[in-house]
CSV table of C-alpha atoms and ligand atoms in Angstrom, one decimal:
chain,number,residue,atom,x,y,z
A,1420,MET,CA,0.5,0.5,0.0
A,1421,ALA,CA,1.4,3.6,-0.7
A,1422,ASP,CA,2.8,5.0,2.2
A,1423,LEU,CA,0.1,8.2,3.1
A,1424,ASP,CA,2.5,10.5,4.6
A,1425,ALA,CA,5.6,10.7,2.1
A,1426,LEU,CA,2.3,11.6,0.2
A,1427,LYS,CA,3.8,15.3,-2.1
A,1428,GLU,CA,2.4,17.9,-1.0
A,1429,THR,CA,2.6,20.7,-5.0
A,1430,LYS,CA,0.4,19.3,-7.9
A,1431,GLU,CA,1.3,20.3,-11.1
A,1432,TYR,CA,-1.6,21.1,-13.4
A,1433,TYR,CA,0.1,22.3,-17.2
A,1434,LEU,CA,-2.9,25.5,-16.8
A,1435,ASP,CA,-0.4,27.2,-19.5
A,1436,ILE,CA,-1.2,23.5,-21.6
A,1437,PRO,CA,-4.3,23.1,-23.9
A,1438,GLN,CA,-5.4,20.0,-24.0
A,1439,LYS,CA,-5.0,18.3,-27.6
A,1440,SER,CA,-7.7,16.9,-28.9
A,1441,ASP,CA,-6.7,16.0,-32.4
A,1442,ALA,CA,-9.2,15.4,-35.5
A,1443,PHE,CA,-9.4,11.6,-36.8
A,1444,TYR,CA,-7.1,11.3,-39.4
A,1445,LEU,CA,-8.5,9.4,-41.7
A,1446,LYS,CA,-11.4,10.8,-44.2
A,1447,GLY,CA,-14.6,11.0,-42.9
A,1448,LEU,CA,-14.2,8.7,-39.7
A,1449,ASN,CA,-14.0,11.4,-37.5
A,1450,ALA,CA,-17.3,11.1,-35.7
A,1451,LEU,CA,-17.0,7.6,-34.9
A,1452,ASP,CA,-16.7,5.9,-31.5
A,1453,TRP,CA,-13.3,5.3,-29.5
A,1454,GLY,CA,-14.0,1.2,-30.0
A,1455,MET,CA,-13.9,2.0,-34.0
A,1456,GLN,CA,-10.9,4.6,-34.1
A,1457,ASN,CA,-9.5,1.9,-32.0
A,1458,ARG,CA,-10.0,-0.3,-34.7
A,1459,LEU,CA,-9.2,1.8,-37.8
A,1460,ALA,CA,-6.1,2.5,-35.9
A,1461,ARG,CA,-4.6,-1.4,-36.1
A,1462,ILE,CA,-5.6,-1.3,-40.5
A,1463,PHE,CA,-4.4,1.8,-41.4
A,1464,ASN,CA,-1.2,2.8,-40.3
A,1465,PRO,CA,-1.4,6.0,-38.0
A,1466,LYS,CA,2.1,7.6,-39.0
A,1467,THR,CA,0.5,7.0,-43.3
A,1468,GLY,CA,-2.6,6.9,-43.0
A,1469,ARG,CA,-2.3,3.6,-45.2
A,1470,THR,CA,-2.4,0.1,-45.3
A,1471,VAL,CA,-1.3,-2.6,-46.8
A,1472,MET,CA,-3.8,-5.7,-46.5
A,1473,LEU,CA,-3.5,-9.3,-47.6
A,1474,ALA,CA,-6.0,-11.2,-49.3
A,1475,PHE,CA,-6.8,-14.4,-48.8
A,1476,ASP,CA,-10.2,-14.0,-48.1
A,1477,HIS,CA,-10.9,-16.5,-52.0
A,1478,GLY,CA,-11.6,-19.7,-51.0
A,1479,TYR,CA,-14.8,-19.4,-49.5
A,1480,PHE,CA,-15.9,-18.8,-52.6
A,1481,GLN,CA,-13.1,-20.4,-55.0
A,1482,GLY,CA,-12.6,-22.9,-52.7
A,1483,ALA,CA,-8.3,-23.9,-52.9
A,1484,THR,CA,-7.2,-22.0,-55.3
A,1485,THR,CA,-4.1,-20.9,-57.0
A,1486,GLY,CA,-2.0,-20.4,-54.1
A,1487,LEU,CA,-4.0,-20.8,-51.6
A,1488,GLU,CA,-3.3,-25.0,-51.3
A,1489,ARG,CA,-1.6,-24.4,-48.3
A,1490,ILE,CA,-2.0,-21.1,-46.3
A,1491,ASP,CA,-0.3,-22.4,-43.5
A,1492,VAL,CA,3.1,-23.3,-45.8
A,1493,LYS,CA,2.1,-20.4,-48.9
A,1494,ILE,CA,0.7,-17.4,-47.1
A,1495,MET,CA,1.6,-17.3,-42.8
A,1496,PRO,CA,5.6,-16.6,-44.0
A,1497,LEU,CA,4.2,-12.9,-45.8
A,1498,ALA,CA,1.6,-12.4,-42.2
A,1499,PRO,CA,4.6,-10.3,-40.6
A,1500,TYR,CA,4.9,-7.6,-43.8
A,1501,ALA,CA,1.4,-7.3,-43.8
A,1502,ASP,CA,0.0,-4.7,-41.9
A,1503,THR,CA,-3.3,-6.9,-41.8
A,1504,LEU,CA,-5.0,-10.1,-42.8
A,1505,MET,CA,-8.3,-10.8,-45.0
A,1506,LEU,CA,-9.7,-13.6,-44.3
A,1507,THR,CA,-12.4,-16.2,-43.6
A,1508,ARG,CA,-12.9,-17.0,-40.3
A,1509,GLY,CA,-12.4,-20.8,-40.8
A,1510,ILE,CA,-8.3,-20.4,-41.9
A,1511,LEU,CA,-8.4,-17.8,-39.3
A,1512,ARG,CA,-9.6,-20.7,-36.5
A,1513,SER,CA,-7.8,-23.3,-37.8
A,1514,ILE,CA,-4.2,-21.7,-39.4
A,1515,VAL,CA,-3.5,-18.4,-37.9
A,1516,PRO,CA,-1.7,-18.6,-34.4
A,1517,PRO,CA,-3.4,-17.1,-31.9
A,1518,SER,CA,0.0,-14.8,-30.8
A,1519,PHE,CA,-0.8,-13.5,-34.0
A,1520,THR,CA,-1.4,-9.9,-33.0
A,1521,GLN,CA,-1.6,-8.1,-36.1
A,1522,SER,CA,-5.0,-7.0,-36.8
A,1523,ILE,CA,-7.8,-9.2,-38.6
A,1524,VAL,CA,-10.4,-7.8,-41.3
A,1525,MET,CA,-12.5,-11.0,-41.4
A,1526,ARG,CA,-15.3,-12.2,-44.8
A,1527,ALA,CA,-18.7,-11.9,-43.1
A,1528,SER,CA,-21.1,-12.3,-46.2
A,1529,GLY,CA,-21.1,-15.9,-48.0
A,1530,GLY,CA,-23.3,-18.7,-49.1
A,1531,THR,CA,-22.2,-18.8,-52.6
A,1532,SER,CA,-19.5,-20.6,-54.8
A,1533,MET,CA,-18.3,-20.0,-57.9
A,1534,LEU,CA,-20.5,-22.5,-60.1
A,1535,LYS,CA,-23.0,-20.3,-58.9
A,1536,GLU,CA,-24.8,-16.8,-59.3
A,1537,LEU,CA,-22.3,-15.3,-57.1
A,1538,SER,CA,-24.0,-11.9,-55.6
A,1539,ASN,CA,-27.2,-14.5,-53.7
A,1540,GLU,CA,-25.5,-14.0,-51.0
A,1541,GLU,CA,-26.3,-13.4,-46.8
A,1542,ILE,CA,-24.3,-12.3,-44.4
A,1543,ALA,CA,-22.4,-15.8,-42.9
A,1544,VAL,CA,-20.7,-14.7,-39.2
A,1545,ASP,CA,-22.7,-13.8,-36.2
A,1546,ILE,CA,-21.7,-10.5,-34.6
A,1547,GLU,CA,-20.7,-12.5,-31.7
A,1548,ASP,CA,-18.4,-14.5,-33.4
A,1549,SER,CA,-16.6,-11.5,-34.9
A,1550,ILE,CA,-16.0,-9.6,-31.2
A,1551,ARG,CA,-15.3,-13.5,-29.9
A,1552,MET,CA,-12.3,-13.4,-32.4
A,1553,ASN,CA,-11.3,-9.8,-31.6
A,1554,VAL,CA,-11.2,-8.5,-35.9
A,1555,SER,CA,-10.7,-5.0,-35.8
A,1556,ALA,CA,-13.1,-4.8,-39.5
A,1557,MET,CA,-15.7,-6.9,-40.8
A,1558,ALA,CA,-15.9,-7.1,-44.9
A,1559,VAL,CA,-19.4,-7.8,-46.6
A,1560,GLN,CA,-19.1,-7.9,-50.7
A,1561,VAL,CA,-21.6,-5.7,-52.2
A,1562,PHE,CA,-23.3,-5.8,-55.8
A,1563,ILE,CA,-24.2,-3.2,-57.3
A,1564,GLY,CA,-25.9,-3.8,-60.1
A,1565,GLY,CA,-26.0,-7.4,-60.4
A,1566,GLU,CA,-28.9,-9.8,-60.0
A,1567,HIS,CA,-28.8,-9.4,-55.8
A,1568,GLU,CA,-28.3,-6.3,-55.5
A,1569,LYS,CA,-30.7,-5.5,-52.9
A,1570,GLN,CA,-30.0,-8.1,-50.6
A,1571,SER,CA,-26.2,-7.7,-50.8
A,1572,ILE,CA,-27.2,-4.2,-49.9
A,1573,ILE,CA,-29.3,-5.2,-47.0
A,1574,ASN,CA,-26.3,-7.3,-46.0
A,1575,MET,CA,-24.1,-4.2,-45.5
A,1576,THR,CA,-27.0,-2.0,-43.4
A,1577,LYS,CA,-27.7,-4.9,-41.8
A,1578,LEU,CA,-23.7,-5.6,-40.6
A,1579,VAL,CA,-22.9,-1.6,-40.6
A,1580,ASP,CA,-26.0,-1.9,-37.4
A,1581,GLN,CA,-24.3,-4.8,-35.4
A,1582,GLY,CA,-20.9,-3.9,-35.8
A,1583,THR,CA,-21.9,-0.3,-35.0
A,1584,ARG,CA,-23.0,-1.4,-31.9
A,1585,TYR,CA,-19.5,-2.8,-30.5
A,1586,GLY,CA,-18.0,-0.5,-32.3
A,1587,ILE,CA,-16.6,-2.8,-34.7
A,1588,PRO,CA,-16.3,-1.3,-38.5
A,1589,THR,CA,-17.2,-2.4,-41.5
A,1590,LEU,CA,-15.7,-3.1,-44.5
A,1591,ALA,CA,-17.5,-3.0,-47.8
A,1592,VAL,CA,-15.6,-4.6,-51.2
A,1593,THR,CA,-17.5,-3.3,-54.2
A,1594,ALA,CA,-18.3,-6.6,-56.6
A,1595,VAL,CA,-17.8,-6.1,-60.5
A,1596,GLY,CA,-20.6,-8.9,-62.4
A,1597,LYS,CA,-19.1,-10.3,-65.3
A,1598,ASP,CA,-20.9,-7.9,-67.4
A,1599,MET,CA,-20.0,-5.2,-65.8
A,1600,VAL,CA,-18.0,-2.3,-67.5
A,1601,ARG,CA,-15.1,-0.8,-65.2
A,1602,ASP,CA,-14.7,2.3,-65.5
A,1603,ALA,CA,-14.6,5.5,-63.5
A,1604,ARG,CA,-17.9,6.4,-63.9
A,1605,TYR,CA,-19.6,2.4,-62.2
A,1606,PHE,CA,-17.1,2.5,-59.0
A,1607,ARG,CA,-18.5,6.0,-58.0
A,1608,LEU,CA,-21.9,5.2,-58.1
A,1609,ALA,CA,-20.6,1.9,-56.1
A,1610,THR,CA,-18.4,3.8,-53.6
A,1611,ARG,CA,-20.8,5.9,-53.1
A,1612,ILE,CA,-24.2,4.1,-52.0
A,1613,CYS,CA,-22.0,2.1,-49.3
A,1614,ALA,CA,-20.4,5.5,-47.8
A,1615,GLU,CA,-24.2,6.3,-47.9
A,1616,LEU,CA,-25.6,3.8,-46.6
A,1617,GLY,CA,-22.3,3.3,-43.8
A,1618,ALA,CA,-19.3,1.3,-45.0
A,1619,HIS,CA,-16.6,2.6,-43.0
A,1620,TYR,CA,-14.4,2.3,-45.7
A,1621,ILE,CA,-14.0,0.7,-49.4
A,1622,LYS,CA,-12.7,-1.5,-51.3
A,1623,THR,CA,-13.1,-1.3,-55.3
A,1624,TYR,CA,-10.7,-1.8,-58.6
A,1625,TYR,CA,-8.6,0.0,-59.2
A,1626,VAL,CA,-9.3,1.7,-63.1
A,1627,GLU,CA,-6.8,3.8,-65.3
A,1628,LYS,CA,-8.7,7.0,-65.7
A,1629,ASP,CA,-10.3,9.1,-63.6
A,1630,PHE,CA,-9.5,6.8,-60.7
A,1631,GLU,CA,-9.0,9.9,-58.2
A,1632,THR,CA,-13.0,10.9,-59.2
A,1633,VAL,CA,-13.6,7.9,-57.4
A,1634,THR,CA,-11.5,9.2,-54.3
A,1635,ALA,CA,-12.4,12.4,-54.2
A,1636,SER,CA,-16.4,11.3,-54.1
A,1637,CYS,CA,-16.3,8.8,-51.8
A,1638,PRO,CA,-16.5,10.4,-48.2
A,1639,VAL,CA,-14.0,7.6,-46.3
A,1640,PRO,CA,-11.1,5.6,-47.5
A,1641,ILE,CA,-10.7,4.0,-50.7
A,1642,VAL,CA,-8.8,0.7,-50.6
A,1643,ILE,CA,-7.7,-1.0,-54.1
A,1644,ALA,CA,-8.2,-4.7,-54.9
A,1645,GLY,CA,-5.7,-6.4,-56.6
A,1646,GLY,CA,-7.9,-8.2,-59.0
A,1647,LYS,CA,-5.6,-10.3,-61.7
A,1648,LYS,CA,-2.3,-11.8,-61.5
A,1649,ILE,CA,0.0,-9.3,-63.9
A,1650,ALA,CA,3.9,-8.8,-64.1
A,1651,GLU,CA,5.0,-7.8,-60.5
A,1652,LEU,CA,6.0,-4.1,-62.8
A,1653,ASP,CA,2.4,-3.6,-63.2
A,1654,ALA,CA,1.0,-4.6,-60.1
A,1655,LEU,CA,3.4,-1.9,-58.4
A,1656,LYS,CA,2.7,0.7,-60.6
A,1657,MET,CA,-1.4,0.5,-59.8
A,1658,ALA,CA,-0.1,0.4,-56.6
A,1659,TYR,CA,1.5,3.7,-56.9
A,1660,ASN,CA,-1.5,5.1,-59.7
A,1661,ALA,CA,-3.8,4.4,-56.8
A,1662,VAL,CA,-2.6,5.7,-53.5
A,1663,GLN,CA,-0.7,9.1,-55.6
A,1664,GLN,CA,-4.5,9.7,-57.2
A,1665,GLY,CA,-6.9,8.9,-53.0
A,1666,ALA,CA,-6.4,5.6,-51.7
A,1667,ALA,CA,-6.0,4.8,-48.8
A,1668,GLY,CA,-3.1,1.8,-49.8
A,1669,VAL,CA,-3.9,-2.0,-50.5
A,1670,ASP,CA,-6.1,-4.9,-50.4
A,1671,MET,CA,-4.0,-7.4,-52.5
A,1672,GLY,CA,-3.5,-11.0,-53.0
A,1673,ARG,CA,-3.2,-12.8,-55.6
A,1674,ASN,CA,-0.3,-10.1,-57.2
A,1675,ILE,CA,1.5,-11.1,-53.8
A,1676,PHE,CA,0.9,-14.6,-53.1
A,1677,GLN,CA,1.1,-16.2,-56.8
A,1678,SER,CA,3.8,-13.3,-57.4
A,1679,GLU,CA,7.3,-15.8,-57.7
A,1680,ALA,CA,9.0,-14.2,-54.9
A,1681,PRO,CA,5.7,-13.3,-52.4
A,1682,VAL,CA,7.8,-12.5,-49.7
A,1683,ALA,CA,9.5,-9.5,-52.1
A,1684,MET,CA,6.4,-8.5,-53.9
A,1685,ILE,CA,5.1,-7.7,-50.8
A,1686,LYS,CA,8.3,-5.1,-49.1
A,1687,ALA,CA,8.1,-3.8,-53.1
A,1688,VAL,CA,4.6,-3.2,-52.1
A,1689,ARG,CA,5.0,-1.6,-48.2
A,1690,SER,CA,7.9,0.6,-49.7
A,1691,VAL,CA,4.8,2.1,-52.5
A,1692,VAL,CA,2.2,2.6,-50.4
A,1693,HIS,CA,4.0,3.9,-46.8
A,1694,GLU,CA,7.3,5.5,-48.2
A,1695,ASN,CA,6.0,6.3,-51.7
A,1696,GLU,CA,8.6,4.9,-53.5
A,1697,THR,CA,8.3,5.3,-57.4
A,1698,ALA,CA,7.1,1.7,-59.1
A,1699,GLU,CA,10.4,1.5,-60.9
A,1700,ASN,CA,12.1,1.8,-57.3
A,1701,ALA,CA,9.8,-0.7,-56.1
A,1702,PHE,CA,11.0,-2.9,-58.8
A,1703,GLU,CA,14.7,-2.5,-57.9
A,1704,LEU,CA,13.7,-3.7,-54.9
A,1705,TYR,CA,11.7,-6.6,-55.7
A,1706,ARG,CA,14.3,-7.9,-58.1
A,1707,SER,CA,17.1,-7.2,-55.5
A,1708,LEU,CA,15.1,-9.6,-52.7
A,1709,LYS,CA,14.5,-11.2,-54.9
A,1710,GLU,CA,17.6,-12.1,-56.3
A,1711,GLN,CA,19.3,-12.3,-52.1
A,1712,GLY,CA,15.8,-15.3,-52.3
B,1970,R5P,C1,-12.3,-11.4,-53.1
B,1970,R5P,O1,-12.8,-12.7,-53.7
B,1970,R5P,C2,-11.9,-11.2,-52.2
B,1970,R5P,O2,-12.0,-10.2,-51.6
B,1970,R5P,C3,-10.5,-10.4,-52.4
B,1970,R5P,O3,-10.1,-9.8,-51.3
B,1970,R5P,C4,-10.3,-9.6,-53.1
B,1970,R5P,O4,-10.3,-10.0,-54.5
B,1970,R5P,C5,-8.8,-8.7,-53.2
B,1970,R5P,O5,-7.4,-10.0,-54.1
B,1970,R5P,P1,-6.9,-9.6,-55.3
B,1970,R5P,O6,-6.0,-8.9,-55.3
B,1970,R5P,O7,-6.5,-11.3,-55.4
B,1970,R5P,O8,-8.0,-9.4,-56.0
């Protein structure tokens, strides 16, 4: 017990120092509660305001797709270089050790396979399980213009409502149907609808033309998906252009884990996202790390 006799009489209230009241560093998210902002700060690096999310949730509708046959062998060695892991609860519980302390964004929608109409999905995780697994955000697919557009939007709003009750943010993932045009006009529509209806941040695809209008008209942060595997230099150019045009980072999967040198690639992506390195310099880094093995 503290010795009461030794209590100091003098106290310092620092009357000349006003208490700091800084705005939260992520766009459009200033009015959120402490728990929400704290979880978002575990996803988006507070120093750069950006994130490198490593996405490997593809199995939820594709099964053991190329590069994800053995997540323990191929993906876990990449995990230390990601700001956050995006995965399903099945993989989280079966493969990721609970001692892993980086943030988790958990896929919370599902119900269809690649053999059927993908937009016909629902919320596939109870909010209680997200809390149990201590996730930093929940991800839900939204199919604007898709066959089950309304159902997928309502999935998202339900998840936003559930997450808001417990301080867990929702990531809306804009899914593009096979027949839809992937252009800035479509992504402005899709991302804005998700933000208007409460998503805390949004994953979309990069488009060469007018991508900055997509980020400008979306009031909350945008991250880009990597999409199909392309040459490493091209993937780095895409990431560079996206962040320079207002994206708050990447949620990249195949272009990292299907690379010939995945660890070198994720390090190169990090340099583009967090250090504003050019794609060419990042590619040099990739090459030299690859050579070193
Ligand atoms: C799609 O199945 C998931 O939402 C992925 O997380 C997303 O597409 C990002 O992965 P990739 O960079 O491979 O497109």
